[in-house]
mmCIF file of C-alpha atoms in Angstrom:
data_model
loop_
_atom_site.group_PDB
_atom_site.id
_atom_site.type_symbol
_atom_site.label_atom_id
_atom_site.label_comp_id
_atom_site.label_asym_id
_atom_site.label_seq_id
_atom_site.Cartn_x
_atom_site.Cartn_y
_atom_site.Cartn_z
ATOM 1 C CA MET A 1 35.165 -65.132 -29.297
ATOM 2 C CA SER A 2 35.696 -61.766 -31.353
ATOM 3 C CA SER A 3 33.194 -60.569 -34.181
ATOM 4 C CA SER A 4 36.492 -59.157 -36.198
ATOM 5 C CA SER A 5 36.927 -61.365 -39.576
ATOM 6 C CA SER A 6 40.473 -62.238 -40.781
ATOM 7 C CA PRO A 7 41.675 -65.346 -42.691
ATOM 8 C CA ALA A 8 42.604 -66.828 -39.047
ATOM 9 C CA GLU A 9 39.600 -66.248 -37.397
ATOM 10 C CA PRO A 10 36.155 -67.099 -38.313
ATOM 11 C CA GLY A 11 33.358 -64.692 -39.610
ATOM 12 C CA ALA A 12 30.483 -63.028 -37.762
ATOM 13 C CA ALA A 13 27.947 -65.534 -39.475
ATOM 14 C CA ALA A 14 30.392 -68.523 -38.491
ATOM 15 C CA LEU A 15 30.383 -67.346 -34.878
ATOM 16 C CA ASP A 16 26.489 -66.730 -34.712
ATOM 17 C CA VAL A 17 26.129 -70.484 -36.347
ATOM 18 C CA ASP A 18 28.917 -71.751 -33.729
ATOM 19 C CA ARG A 19 26.910 -70.174 -30.834
ATOM 20 C CA ALA A 20 23.323 -71.233 -32.399
ATOM 21 C CA LEU A 21 25.161 -74.889 -32.115
ATOM 22 C CA LEU A 22 26.493 -74.489 -28.613
ATOM 23 C CA ALA A 23 22.984 -73.020 -27.369
ATOM 24 C CA ALA A 24 21.019 -76.090 -29.109
ATOM 25 C CA LEU A 25 23.834 -78.646 -27.843
ATOM 26 C CA ALA A 26 23.801 -77.158 -24.134
ATOM 27 C CA ARG A 27 20.221 -77.465 -24.090
ATOM 28 C CA ASP A 28 19.977 -81.142 -25.434
ATOM 29 C CA GLY A 29 23.487 -83.011 -25.988
ATOM 30 C CA ARG A 30 21.418 -85.446 -27.138
ATOM 31 C CA ALA A 31 19.730 -83.746 -30.413
ATOM 32 C CA SER A 32 21.099 -85.218 -33.948
ATOM 33 C CA TYR A 33 22.852 -83.621 -36.851
ATOM 34 C CA THR A 34 19.920 -83.560 -38.685
ATOM 35 C CA ASP A 35 18.083 -81.763 -35.948
ATOM 36 C CA LEU A 36 21.040 -79.084 -35.431
ATOM 37 C CA ALA A 37 21.497 -78.569 -38.988
ATOM 38 C CA GLU A 38 17.515 -77.845 -39.353
ATOM 39 C CA ARG A 39 18.024 -75.253 -36.531
ATOM 40 C CA VAL A 40 21.204 -73.443 -38.150
ATOM 41 C CA GLY A 41 20.158 -73.823 -41.810
ATOM 42 C CA LEU A 42 23.244 -76.039 -42.919
ATOM 43 C CA SER A 43 23.838 -79.513 -44.247
ATOM 44 C CA VAL A 44 24.324 -82.240 -41.904
ATOM 45 C CA SER A 45 27.868 -82.907 -42.700
ATOM 46 C CA ALA A 46 28.521 -79.264 -42.098
ATOM 47 C CA VAL A 47 27.093 -79.459 -38.645
ATOM 48 C CA HIS A 48 28.946 -82.407 -38.015
ATOM 49 C CA GLN A 49 32.582 -80.961 -39.008
ATOM 50 C CA ARG A 50 31.784 -77.623 -36.864
ATOM 51 C CA VAL A 51 30.636 -79.953 -33.851
ATOM 52 C CA ARG A 52 34.126 -82.005 -34.227
ATOM 53 C CA ARG A 53 35.709 -78.030 -34.010
ATOM 54 C CA LEU A 54 33.996 -76.901 -31.435
ATOM 55 C CA GLU A 55 35.066 -79.739 -29.419
ATOM 56 C CA GLN A 56 38.510 -79.723 -30.582
ATOM 57 C CA ARG A 57 38.680 -76.021 -29.825
ATOM 58 C CA GLY A 58 37.528 -76.925 -25.930
ATOM 59 C CA LEU A 59 34.266 -75.158 -26.212
ATOM 60 C CA ILE A 60 32.299 -78.414 -25.877
ATOM 61 C CA THR A 61 33.691 -80.029 -23.243
ATOM 62 C CA GLY A 62 31.802 -83.411 -22.994
ATOM 63 C CA TYR A 63 28.081 -84.419 -22.672
ATOM 64 C CA ARG A 64 26.469 -85.748 -19.447
ATOM 65 C CA ALA A 65 22.957 -86.917 -18.649
ATOM 66 C CA SER A 66 20.786 -84.716 -16.170
ATOM 67 C CA VAL A 67 19.708 -87.003 -13.291
ATOM 68 C CA ASP A 68 16.976 -85.753 -11.111
ATOM 69 C CA ALA A 69 18.314 -85.478 -7.791
ATOM 70 C CA ARG A 70 15.058 -85.956 -6.011
ATOM 71 C CA LYS A 71 13.708 -89.315 -7.502
ATOM 72 C CA LEU A 72 17.412 -90.638 -6.294
ATOM 73 C CA GLY A 73 16.171 -89.707 -2.973
ATOM 74 C CA LEU A 74 18.296 -86.873 -2.506
ATOM 75 C CA GLY A 75 15.587 -84.058 -1.729
ATOM 76 C CA MET A 76 17.420 -81.875 0.132
ATOM 77 C CA THR A 77 19.983 -79.169 -1.609
ATOM 78 C CA ALA A 78 22.228 -76.822 0.565
ATOM 79 C CA PHE A 79 25.461 -74.581 0.157
ATOM 80 C CA VAL A 80 27.948 -75.180 2.782
ATOM 81 C CA SER A 81 30.910 -72.484 3.277
ATOM 82 C CA ILE A 82 34.211 -73.240 5.187
ATOM 83 C CA THR A 83 36.673 -71.797 6.567
ATOM 84 C CA PRO A 84 39.868 -73.454 7.639
ATOM 85 C CA LEU A 85 40.171 -73.531 11.555
ATOM 86 C CA ASP A 86 44.009 -73.235 11.073
ATOM 87 C CA LEU A 87 45.012 -70.423 8.327
ATOM 88 C CA ALA A 88 48.495 -71.895 8.770
ATOM 89 C CA GLU A 89 47.572 -75.855 7.573
ATOM 90 C CA ALA A 90 47.647 -76.354 3.598
ATOM 91 C CA ASP A 91 44.975 -75.260 1.793
ATOM 92 C CA ASP A 92 43.677 -78.630 0.434
ATOM 93 C CA ALA A 93 40.151 -78.513 1.237
ATOM 94 C CA PRO A 94 39.036 -79.525 -1.795
ATOM 95 C CA ALA A 95 41.489 -82.445 -2.536
ATOM 96 C CA LYS A 96 40.367 -83.919 1.162
ATOM 97 C CA LEU A 97 36.619 -83.607 0.322
ATOM 98 C CA ALA A 98 36.703 -84.711 -3.110
ATOM 99 C CA HIS A 99 35.655 -88.421 -1.769
ATOM 100 C CA LEU A 100 32.603 -87.174 -0.726
ATOM 101 C CA ASP A 101 29.724 -88.139 -3.216
ATOM 102 C CA ALA A 102 27.517 -85.732 -1.419
ATOM 103 C CA ILE A 103 29.221 -82.603 -2.675
ATOM 104 C CA GLU A 104 28.148 -82.176 -5.776
ATOM 105 C CA ALA A 105 30.258 -78.523 -6.811
ATOM 106 C CA CYS A 106 33.400 -76.808 -5.096
ATOM 107 C CA HIS A 107 34.324 -73.349 -5.735
ATOM 108 C CA SER A 108 36.872 -71.429 -4.606
ATOM 109 C CA VAL A 109 35.356 -67.949 -3.336
ATOM 110 C CA ALA A 110 36.627 -64.043 -2.280
ATOM 111 C CA GLY A 111 35.272 -63.409 0.915
ATOM 112 C CA VAL A 112 35.302 -64.585 4.272
ATOM 113 C CA GLU A 113 34.976 -68.297 3.283
ATOM 114 C CA SER A 114 37.501 -69.903 1.386
ATOM 115 C CA TYR A 115 35.417 -72.395 -0.336
ATOM 116 C CA LEU A 116 31.274 -72.908 -1.318
ATOM 117 C CA LEU A 117 30.017 -76.070 -1.709
ATOM 118 C CA LYS A 118 26.702 -77.482 -2.875
ATOM 119 C CA VAL A 119 26.000 -80.710 -1.629
ATOM 120 C CA ARG A 120 22.765 -82.947 -1.937
ATOM 121 C CA VAL A 121 21.777 -85.419 0.527
ATOM 122 C CA ALA A 122 18.139 -87.283 1.427
ATOM 123 C CA SER A 123 17.406 -85.568 4.812
ATOM 124 C CA PRO A 124 18.087 -83.013 7.676
ATOM 125 C CA GLU A 125 19.989 -86.025 9.573
ATOM 126 C CA ALA A 126 21.955 -86.898 6.518
ATOM 127 C CA LEU A 127 23.168 -83.503 6.396
ATOM 128 C CA GLU A 128 24.245 -82.697 9.865
ATOM 129 C CA ALA A 129 26.598 -86.106 8.991
ATOM 130 C CA LEU A 130 27.912 -84.671 5.928
ATOM 131 C CA LEU A 131 28.429 -81.602 7.753
ATOM 132 C CA ARG A 132 29.967 -83.319 10.669
ATOM 133 C CA GLU A 133 32.114 -85.454 8.161
ATOM 134 C CA ILE A 134 33.330 -81.943 6.405
ATOM 135 C CA ARG A 135 34.713 -80.249 9.342
ATOM 136 C CA ALA A 136 36.500 -83.298 10.682
ATOM 137 C CA THR A 137 37.790 -84.257 7.148
ATOM 138 C CA ALA A 138 38.946 -80.917 6.075
ATOM 139 C CA ASN A 139 39.632 -78.977 9.611
ATOM 140 C CA VAL A 140 37.350 -76.018 8.673
ATOM 141 C CA ASN A 141 34.330 -74.309 10.320
ATOM 142 C CA THR A 142 30.935 -74.607 8.151
ATOM 143 C CA ARG A 143 28.241 -72.196 7.626
ATOM 144 C CA THR A 144 25.025 -73.619 5.981
ATOM 145 C CA THR A 145 22.287 -72.407 3.928
ATOM 146 C CA VAL A 146 19.493 -74.637 3.098
ATOM 147 C CA VAL A 147 17.315 -74.666 -0.365
ATOM 148 C CA LEU A 148 13.648 -74.365 0.022
ATOM 149 C CA SER A 149 13.225 -74.301 -3.521
ATOM 150 C CA THR A 150 15.090 -74.153 -7.320
ATOM 151 C CA PHE A 151 13.742 -72.057 -9.626
ATOM 152 C CA TYR A 152 16.145 -72.841 -12.173
ATOM 153 C CA GLU A 153 19.638 -73.807 -12.395
ATOM 154 C CA ASP A 154 22.168 -75.695 -14.750
ATOM 155 C CA ARG A 155 21.421 -72.880 -17.470
ATOM 156 C CA PRO A 156 23.504 -73.030 -20.632
ATOM 157 C CA PRO A 157 25.486 -69.555 -20.506
ATOM 158 C CA LEU A 158 24.459 -68.933 -24.138
#
């Protein structure tokens, strides 16, 4: 978002309002238009119109519920780095692993490993079974880091 102002671009004040709306919605996707209007000092209809424009421009890509994995019985989080066993094979690990619900995220990374997976499971035994399945399914080596505690995650980028 540029801070220059021209007829084709919103002004700095408009960008500040948009950023405030994005930050508020990133923290609470269920915030009402009335609440948002109070936070940014605009009318409800103006906020509704701005949010709709932010959605159309692709700055807001969706709304979701945050789920407590621990309360679902998935109290163990780990990061699993994967490296192909055979570099001559197709690099299709993300597609091969997409069906595994325990994998919460898959990131392509620079460095020795090819991908970094964030996984959530119920127990060390479940993690061990998942690692076996990842290795067999994608023909990869794994390196695992178990999370002991999480101080914050899923923080909005604003």
